[in-house]
Coordinates of C-alpha atoms and ligand atoms in Angstrom, one line a residue:
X1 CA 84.7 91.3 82.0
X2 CA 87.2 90.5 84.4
X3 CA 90.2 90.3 82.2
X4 CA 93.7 92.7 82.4
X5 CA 95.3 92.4 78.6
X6 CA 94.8 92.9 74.7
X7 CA 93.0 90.8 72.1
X8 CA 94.0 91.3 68.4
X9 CA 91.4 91.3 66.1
X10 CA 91.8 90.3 63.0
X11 CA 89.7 91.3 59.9
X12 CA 91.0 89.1 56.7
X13 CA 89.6 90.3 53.3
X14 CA 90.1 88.8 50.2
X15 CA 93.0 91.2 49.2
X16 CA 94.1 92.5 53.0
X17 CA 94.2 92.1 56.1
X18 CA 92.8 94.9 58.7
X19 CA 94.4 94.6 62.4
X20 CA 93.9 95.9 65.9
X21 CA 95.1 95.4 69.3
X22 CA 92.7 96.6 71.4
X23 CA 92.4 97.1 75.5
X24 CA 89.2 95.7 75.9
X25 CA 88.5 97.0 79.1
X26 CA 89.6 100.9 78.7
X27 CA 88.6 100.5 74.8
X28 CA 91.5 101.9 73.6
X29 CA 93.3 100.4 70.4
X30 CA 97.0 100.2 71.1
X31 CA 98.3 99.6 67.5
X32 CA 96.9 98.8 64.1
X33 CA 97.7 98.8 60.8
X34 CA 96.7 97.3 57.4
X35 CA 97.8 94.5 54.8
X36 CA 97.2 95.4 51.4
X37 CA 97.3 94.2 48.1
X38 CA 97.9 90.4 48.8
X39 CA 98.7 87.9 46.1
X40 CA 98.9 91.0 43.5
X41 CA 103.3 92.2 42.5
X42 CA 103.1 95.6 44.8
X43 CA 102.0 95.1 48.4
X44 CA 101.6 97.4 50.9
X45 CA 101.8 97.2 55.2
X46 CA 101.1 100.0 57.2
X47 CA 101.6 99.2 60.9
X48 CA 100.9 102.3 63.9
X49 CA 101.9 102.1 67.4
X50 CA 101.3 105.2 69.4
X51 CA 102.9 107.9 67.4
X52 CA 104.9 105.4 65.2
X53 CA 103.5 105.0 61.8
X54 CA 105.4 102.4 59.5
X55 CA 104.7 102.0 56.1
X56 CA 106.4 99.4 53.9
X57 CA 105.8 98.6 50.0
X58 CA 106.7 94.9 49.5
X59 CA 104.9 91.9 47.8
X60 CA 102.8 89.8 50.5
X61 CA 102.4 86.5 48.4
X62 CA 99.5 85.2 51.0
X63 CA 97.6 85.7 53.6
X64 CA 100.5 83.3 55.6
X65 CA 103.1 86.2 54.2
X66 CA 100.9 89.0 55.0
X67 CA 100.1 88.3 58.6
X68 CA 103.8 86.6 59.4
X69 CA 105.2 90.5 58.5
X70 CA 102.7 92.0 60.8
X71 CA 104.3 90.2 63.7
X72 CA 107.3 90.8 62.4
X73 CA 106.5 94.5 63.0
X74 CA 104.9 94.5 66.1
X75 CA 108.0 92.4 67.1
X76 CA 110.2 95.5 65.3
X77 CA 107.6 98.8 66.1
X78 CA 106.4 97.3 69.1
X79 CA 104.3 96.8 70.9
X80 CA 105.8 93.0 72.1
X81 CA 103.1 90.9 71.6
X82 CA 104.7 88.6 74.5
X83 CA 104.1 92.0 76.8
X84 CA 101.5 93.0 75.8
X85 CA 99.4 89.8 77.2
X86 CA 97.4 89.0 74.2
X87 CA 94.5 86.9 75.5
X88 CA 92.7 85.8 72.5
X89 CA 92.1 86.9 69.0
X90 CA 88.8 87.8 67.7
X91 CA 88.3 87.3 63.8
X92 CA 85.8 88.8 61.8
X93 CA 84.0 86.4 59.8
X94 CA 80.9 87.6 57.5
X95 CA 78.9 84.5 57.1
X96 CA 77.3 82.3 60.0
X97 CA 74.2 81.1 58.5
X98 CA 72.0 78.9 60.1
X99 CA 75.1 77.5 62.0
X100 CA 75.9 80.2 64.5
X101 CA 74.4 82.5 66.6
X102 CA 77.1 83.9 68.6
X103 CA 80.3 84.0 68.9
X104 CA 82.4 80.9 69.4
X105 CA 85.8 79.5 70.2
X106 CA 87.7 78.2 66.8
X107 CA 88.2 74.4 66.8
X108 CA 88.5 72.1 63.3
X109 CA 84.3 71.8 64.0
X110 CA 83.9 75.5 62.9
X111 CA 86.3 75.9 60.5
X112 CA 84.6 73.2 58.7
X113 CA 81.3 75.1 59.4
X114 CA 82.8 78.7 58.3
X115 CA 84.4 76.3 54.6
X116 CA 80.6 75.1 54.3
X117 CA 79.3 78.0 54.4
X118 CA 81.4 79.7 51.5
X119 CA 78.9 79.2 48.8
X120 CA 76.9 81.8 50.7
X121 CA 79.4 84.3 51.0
X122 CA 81.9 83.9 48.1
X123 CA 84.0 86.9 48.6
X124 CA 84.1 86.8 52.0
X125 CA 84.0 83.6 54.1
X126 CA 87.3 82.0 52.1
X127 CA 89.7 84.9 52.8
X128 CA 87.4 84.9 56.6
X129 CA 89.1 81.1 57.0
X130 CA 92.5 81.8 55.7
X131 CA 92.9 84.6 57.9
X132 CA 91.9 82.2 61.0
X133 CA 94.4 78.8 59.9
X134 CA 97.0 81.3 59.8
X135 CA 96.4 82.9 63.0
X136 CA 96.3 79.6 64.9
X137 CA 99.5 78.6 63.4
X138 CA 101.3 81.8 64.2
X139 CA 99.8 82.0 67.7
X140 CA 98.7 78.3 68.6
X141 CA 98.5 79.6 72.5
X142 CA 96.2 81.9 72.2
X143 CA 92.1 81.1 72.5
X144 CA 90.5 82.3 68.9
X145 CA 87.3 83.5 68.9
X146 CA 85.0 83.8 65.6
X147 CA 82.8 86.7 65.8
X148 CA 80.0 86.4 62.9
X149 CA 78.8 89.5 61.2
X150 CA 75.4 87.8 60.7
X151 CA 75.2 86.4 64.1
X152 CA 73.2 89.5 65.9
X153 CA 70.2 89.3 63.1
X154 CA 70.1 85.2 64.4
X155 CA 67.0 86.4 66.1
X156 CA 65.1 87.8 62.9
X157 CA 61.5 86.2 63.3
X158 CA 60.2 84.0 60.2
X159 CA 58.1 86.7 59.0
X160 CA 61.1 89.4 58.4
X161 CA 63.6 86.6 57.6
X162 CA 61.7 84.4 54.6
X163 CA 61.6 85.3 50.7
X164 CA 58.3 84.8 49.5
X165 CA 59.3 82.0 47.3
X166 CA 59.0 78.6 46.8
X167 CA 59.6 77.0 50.1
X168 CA 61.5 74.0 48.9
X169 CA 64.0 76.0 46.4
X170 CA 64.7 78.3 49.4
X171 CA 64.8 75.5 51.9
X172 CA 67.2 73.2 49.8
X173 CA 69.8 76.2 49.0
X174 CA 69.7 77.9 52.3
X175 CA 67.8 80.8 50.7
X176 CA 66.4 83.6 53.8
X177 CA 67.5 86.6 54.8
X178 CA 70.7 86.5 57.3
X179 CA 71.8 90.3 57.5
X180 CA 75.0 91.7 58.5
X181 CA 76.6 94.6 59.9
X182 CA 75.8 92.8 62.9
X183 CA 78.9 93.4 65.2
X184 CA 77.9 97.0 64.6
X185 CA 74.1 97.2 64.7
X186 CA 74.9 95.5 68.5
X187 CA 77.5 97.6 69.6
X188 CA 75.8 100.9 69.0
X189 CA 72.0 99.8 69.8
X190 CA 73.6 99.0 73.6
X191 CA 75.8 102.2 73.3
X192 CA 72.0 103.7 72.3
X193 CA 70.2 102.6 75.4
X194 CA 73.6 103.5 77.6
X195 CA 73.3 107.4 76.1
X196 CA 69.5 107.2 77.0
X197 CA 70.0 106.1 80.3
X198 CA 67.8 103.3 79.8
X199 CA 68.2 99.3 79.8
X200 CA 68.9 97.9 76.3
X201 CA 65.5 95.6 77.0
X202 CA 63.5 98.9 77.2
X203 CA 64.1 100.9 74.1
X204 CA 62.7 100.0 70.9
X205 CA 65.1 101.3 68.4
X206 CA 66.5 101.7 64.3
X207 CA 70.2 101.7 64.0
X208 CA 71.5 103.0 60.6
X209 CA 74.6 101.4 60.0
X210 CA 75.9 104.0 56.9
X211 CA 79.7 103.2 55.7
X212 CA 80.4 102.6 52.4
X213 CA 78.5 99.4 52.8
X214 CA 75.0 100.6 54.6
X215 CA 72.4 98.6 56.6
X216 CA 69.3 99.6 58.5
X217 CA 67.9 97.4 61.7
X218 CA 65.1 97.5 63.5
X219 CA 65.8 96.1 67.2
X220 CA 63.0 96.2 69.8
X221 CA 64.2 96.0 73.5
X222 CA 67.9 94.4 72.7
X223 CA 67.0 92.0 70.2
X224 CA 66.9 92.2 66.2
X225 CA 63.5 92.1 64.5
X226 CA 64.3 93.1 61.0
X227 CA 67.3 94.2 58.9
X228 CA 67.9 95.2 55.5
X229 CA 70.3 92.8 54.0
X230 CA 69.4 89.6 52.9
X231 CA 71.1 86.6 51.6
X232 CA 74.0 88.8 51.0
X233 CA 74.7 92.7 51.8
X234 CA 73.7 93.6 48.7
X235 CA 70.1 94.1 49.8
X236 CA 68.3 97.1 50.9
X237 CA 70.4 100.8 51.3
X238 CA 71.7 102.8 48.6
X239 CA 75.6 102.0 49.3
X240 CA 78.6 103.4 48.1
X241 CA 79.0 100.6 45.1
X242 CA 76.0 98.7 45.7
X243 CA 72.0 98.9 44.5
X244 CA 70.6 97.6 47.6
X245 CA 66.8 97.3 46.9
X246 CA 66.0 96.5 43.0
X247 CA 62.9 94.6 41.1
X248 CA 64.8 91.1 40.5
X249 CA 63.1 91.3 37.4
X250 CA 65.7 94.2 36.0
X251 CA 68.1 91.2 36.1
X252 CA 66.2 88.6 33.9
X253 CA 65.5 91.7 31.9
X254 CA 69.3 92.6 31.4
X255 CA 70.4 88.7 31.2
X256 CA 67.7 88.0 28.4
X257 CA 67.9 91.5 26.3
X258 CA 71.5 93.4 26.7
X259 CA 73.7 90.2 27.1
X260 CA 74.6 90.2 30.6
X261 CA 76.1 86.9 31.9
X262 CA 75.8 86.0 35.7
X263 CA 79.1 87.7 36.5
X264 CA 78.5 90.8 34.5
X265 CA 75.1 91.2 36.7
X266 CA 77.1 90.6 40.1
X267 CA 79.8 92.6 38.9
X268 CA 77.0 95.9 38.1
X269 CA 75.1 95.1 41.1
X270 CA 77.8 95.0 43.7
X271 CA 80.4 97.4 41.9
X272 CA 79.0 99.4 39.7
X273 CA 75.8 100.3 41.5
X274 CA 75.0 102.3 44.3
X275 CA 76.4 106.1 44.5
X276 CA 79.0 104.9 41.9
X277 CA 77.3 104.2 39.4
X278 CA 74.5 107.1 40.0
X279 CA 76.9 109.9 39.9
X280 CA 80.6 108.1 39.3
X281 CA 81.9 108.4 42.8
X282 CA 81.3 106.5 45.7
X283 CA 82.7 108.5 48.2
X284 CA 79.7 110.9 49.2
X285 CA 82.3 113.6 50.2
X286 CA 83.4 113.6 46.3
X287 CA 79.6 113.1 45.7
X288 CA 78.0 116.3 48.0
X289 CA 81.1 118.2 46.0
X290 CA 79.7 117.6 42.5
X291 CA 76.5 118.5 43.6
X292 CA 77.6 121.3 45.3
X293 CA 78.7 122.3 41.9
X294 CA 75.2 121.7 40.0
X295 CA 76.0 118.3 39.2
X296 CA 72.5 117.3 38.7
X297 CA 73.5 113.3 38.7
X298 CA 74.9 113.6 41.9
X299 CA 72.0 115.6 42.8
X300 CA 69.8 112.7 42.1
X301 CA 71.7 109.8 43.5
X302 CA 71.8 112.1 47.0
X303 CA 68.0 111.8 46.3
X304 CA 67.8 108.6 46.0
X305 CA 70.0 108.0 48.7
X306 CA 68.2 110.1 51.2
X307 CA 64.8 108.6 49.6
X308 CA 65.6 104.8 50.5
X309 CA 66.9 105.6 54.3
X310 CA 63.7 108.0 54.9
X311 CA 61.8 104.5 53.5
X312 CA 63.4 102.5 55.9
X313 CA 62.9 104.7 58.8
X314 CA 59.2 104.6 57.9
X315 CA 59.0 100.5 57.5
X316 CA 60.5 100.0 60.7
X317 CA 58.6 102.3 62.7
X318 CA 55.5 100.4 61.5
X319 CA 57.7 97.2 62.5
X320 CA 58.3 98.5 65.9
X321 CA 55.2 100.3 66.7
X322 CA 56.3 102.7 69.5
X323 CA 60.1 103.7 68.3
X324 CA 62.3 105.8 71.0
X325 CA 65.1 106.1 68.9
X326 CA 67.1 106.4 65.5
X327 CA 70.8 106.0 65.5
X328 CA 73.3 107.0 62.9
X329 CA 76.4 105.4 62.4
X330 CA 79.8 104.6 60.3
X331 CA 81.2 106.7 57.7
X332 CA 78.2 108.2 56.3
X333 CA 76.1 108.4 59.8
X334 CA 79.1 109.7 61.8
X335 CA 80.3 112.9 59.6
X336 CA 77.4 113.5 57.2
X337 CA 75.1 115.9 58.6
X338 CA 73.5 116.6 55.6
X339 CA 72.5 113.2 54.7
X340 CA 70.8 113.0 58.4
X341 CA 68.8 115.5 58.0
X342 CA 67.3 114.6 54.4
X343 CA 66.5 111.1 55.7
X344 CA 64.5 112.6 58.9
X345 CA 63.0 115.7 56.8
X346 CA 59.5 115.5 56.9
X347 CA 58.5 112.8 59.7
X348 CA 57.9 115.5 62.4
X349 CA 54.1 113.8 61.9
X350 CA 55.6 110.2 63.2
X351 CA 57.5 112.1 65.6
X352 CA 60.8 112.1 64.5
X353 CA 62.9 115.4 63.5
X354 CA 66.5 116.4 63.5
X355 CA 67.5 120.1 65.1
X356 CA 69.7 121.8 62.8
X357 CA 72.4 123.1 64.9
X358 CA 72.7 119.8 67.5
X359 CA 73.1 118.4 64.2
X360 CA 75.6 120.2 62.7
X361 CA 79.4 118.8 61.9
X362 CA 81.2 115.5 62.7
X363 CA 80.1 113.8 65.5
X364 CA 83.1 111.9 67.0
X365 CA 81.4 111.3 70.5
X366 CA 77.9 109.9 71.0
X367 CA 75.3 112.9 70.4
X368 CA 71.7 113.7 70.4
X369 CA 70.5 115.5 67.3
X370 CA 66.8 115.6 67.9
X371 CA 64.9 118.6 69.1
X372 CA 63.4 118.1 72.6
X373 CA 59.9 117.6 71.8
X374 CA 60.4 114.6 69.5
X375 CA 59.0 110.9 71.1
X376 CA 61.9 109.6 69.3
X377 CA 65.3 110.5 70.5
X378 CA 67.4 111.0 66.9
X379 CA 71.2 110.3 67.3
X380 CA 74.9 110.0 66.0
X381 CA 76.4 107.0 68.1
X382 CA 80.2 106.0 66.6
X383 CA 80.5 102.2 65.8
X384 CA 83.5 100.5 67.1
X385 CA 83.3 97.0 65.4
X386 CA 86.9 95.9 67.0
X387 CA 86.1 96.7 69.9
X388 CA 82.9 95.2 69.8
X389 CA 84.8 91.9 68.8
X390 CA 87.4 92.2 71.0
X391 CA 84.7 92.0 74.1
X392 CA 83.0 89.2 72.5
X393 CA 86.5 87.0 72.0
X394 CA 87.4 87.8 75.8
X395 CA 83.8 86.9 77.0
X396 CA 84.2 83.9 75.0
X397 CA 87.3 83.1 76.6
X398 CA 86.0 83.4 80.0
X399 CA 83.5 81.8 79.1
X400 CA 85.8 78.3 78.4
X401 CA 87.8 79.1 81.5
X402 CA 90.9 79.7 79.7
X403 CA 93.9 80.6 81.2
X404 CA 95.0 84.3 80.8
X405 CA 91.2 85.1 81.0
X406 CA 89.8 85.0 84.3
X407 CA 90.9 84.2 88.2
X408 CA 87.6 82.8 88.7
X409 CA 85.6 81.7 85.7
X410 CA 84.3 78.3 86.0
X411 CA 85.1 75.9 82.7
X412 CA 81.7 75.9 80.9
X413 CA 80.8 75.1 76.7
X414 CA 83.0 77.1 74.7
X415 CA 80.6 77.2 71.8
X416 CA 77.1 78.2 73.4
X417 CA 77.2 79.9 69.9
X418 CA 76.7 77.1 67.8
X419 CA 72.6 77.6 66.7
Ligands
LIG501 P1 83.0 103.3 56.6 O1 82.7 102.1 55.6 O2 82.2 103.2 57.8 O3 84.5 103.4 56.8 O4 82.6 104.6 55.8 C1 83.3 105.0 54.6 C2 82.4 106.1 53.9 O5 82.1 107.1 54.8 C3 83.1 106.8 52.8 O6 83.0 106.1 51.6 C4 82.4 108.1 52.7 O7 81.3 108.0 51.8 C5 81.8 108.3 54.1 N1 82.5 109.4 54.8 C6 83.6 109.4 55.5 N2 83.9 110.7 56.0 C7 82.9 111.5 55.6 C8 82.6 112.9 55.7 N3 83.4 113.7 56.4 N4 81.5 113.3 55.1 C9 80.7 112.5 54.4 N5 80.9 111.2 54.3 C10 82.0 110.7 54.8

């Protein structure tokens, strides 16, 4: 990366809008903030530059509105987006189906690609797009880059990737298994083999991806060979609100005997699920402090919690064969040391355990966990998704020789993405 300036990433959601300006070289963020609240009557921007924090309740009518006040702020707060040199923005965008596997420069081609691909991620994609036609109108000189959440898990073979059922259903509506999380399962299986001292290409490797949404990978010398999530991320972990893993047959079974409809199913599965709907909270700080207080419900769903990842770790390690390393991440993986240690409890045969006091506390740098004698290296690696997508937009940039991006960078396809 040859480049001297700041990308803004740009994270749209269907009811906010998550910013950053990042240094991609140094890593640093060098302001941020938060819309909130869009299209409802009390909106909410919070905006921090160095030790400036600005916080402003006011309805934000669109995404248009939303993202027009937060330059408006950095124009106010600072920093000056005209000094700070912003050389492209990367967006987050959740769903790249078949259609990309990599990141790629935003041109009417792809936003028709990113609209077509909404029926496979509802929620997500729409909100994705808005955030991106806005952007390009607010800053029409600047290269925008789409970074896919799904894009890393592009290289999932056939085997991990197909549902086992009929081929033409599947084939017709785009059914297989895409994951996500992606952004972060590559950022922290390259910080993994950086900690290790070893080359990406020669560690085989599970990266636990634990946030409120949660996702387990299994990635042998750089490249993806399995994931959790499917279709959509509702697949595989226990997550804050979601089931992950269920027999599809509790669906027909609800739909045909306690009068669910389609969207009450959704609506249980993805929000009423998951650590929610096993012990009422989501949050597994508010969940450890139930249980803490004999809370046998919240007992359990740390049980079952636990129970799924130590699954996981087991699957992929057959996957994998030889596995050097586990990495936690996110949320969850970052600050729960309890929760490590139930999911590695008990594998010391598979050669895999967790030593109590390299374990202990929040891990805010990366950290190895594991006892010396393991053959697998156990560790707490933090994700850093912006940055991870800030690095992509700029190497996209350079890529497509665009000014602002590189002295020396020869012109060459924008969209080597494109699958
Ligand atoms: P993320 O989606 O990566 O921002 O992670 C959010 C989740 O991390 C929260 O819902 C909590 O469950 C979890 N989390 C955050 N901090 C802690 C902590 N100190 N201990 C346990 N869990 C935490």
């Amino acid at each position: 990366m040859t480049s001297s300036g700041t990308v803004l990433v740009v994270n749209s959601g269907s009811s906010s809008i998550k910013y950053q300006l990042v240094d991609p070289v140094l890593g640093d963020a060098v302001a941020s903030g938060l819309v909130e609240r869009i299209g409802e009557e009390t909106g909410a921007i919070r905006h921090t530059f160095g030790d400036v924090k600005v916080e402003r309740d006011e309805p934000v009518p669109d995404h248009g509105a939303g993202l027009r006040a937060v330059l408006a702020l950095f124009g106010e707060v600072g920093p000056h987006l005209e000094d700070a040199n912003v050389i492209a923005v990367g967006h987050r965008v959740v769903q790249g189906g078949d259609q990309f596997s990599g990141p790629v420069l935003v041109d009417a081609d792809v936003v028709r690609k990113i609209d077509e691909l909404s029926p496979l991620a509802p929620l997500h994609n729409p909100p994705n797009l808005a955030g991106i036609r806005v952007a390009r109108e607010l800053l029409p000189d600047v290269p925008h880059v789409a970074v896919f959440d799904t894009a890393f898990f592009h290289t999932l073979p056939d085997a991990a990737a197909t549902y086992a059922i009929d081929r033409d259903v599947a084939r017709e509506h785009k059914v297989r298994r895409y994951g996500a999380h992606g952004t972060s399962h590559h950022f922290v299986s390259r910080e993994t083999a950086r900690v290790l001292g070893r080359r990406v290409e020669d560690v085989n490797q599970i990266v636990l991806h634990l946030g409120n949404g949660a996702s387990a990978s299994a990635i042998r010398g750089g490249v993806a060979v399995d994931t959790s999530m499917g279709l959509t991320p509702l697949e595989g972990l226990v997550m804050g609100t979601r089931s992950g893993d269920i027999d599809p047959a509790v669906l027909i079974h609800l739909q045909r005997n306690a009068g669910l409809s389609v969207d009450d199913v959704d609506d249980l599965l993805n929000r009423r699920s998951g650590l929610k709907g096993l012990a009422g909270e989501n949050d597994l700080r508010n969940v450890h402090a139930l249980a803490d207080d004999g809370n046998a419900d919240a007992r359990l769903a740390l049980d079952v919690y636990a129970h799924r990842l130590k699954k996981y770790i087991g699957a992929y390690h057959a996957v994998l064969g030889r596995l050097d390393a586990i990495t936690f991440t996110a949320g969850v993986g970052e600050n729960d040391d309890i929760v490590r240690a139930m999911a590695c409890a008990g594998l010391e045969a598979l050669g895999i355990a967790v030593d109590p006091h390299r374990n202990a506390g929040r891990k805010k740098e990366p950290t190895i966990i594991s006892p010396d004698w393991t053959s697998t290296v156990v560790l707490v690696v933090p994700t850093n998704e912006e940055l991870a997508i800030a690095r992509q937009a700029v190497e996209v940039a350079e890529a497509a020789g665009l000014p602002g991006t590189s002295d020396e960078s020869d012109p060459a396809p924008a969209s080597a993405g494109h699958a």
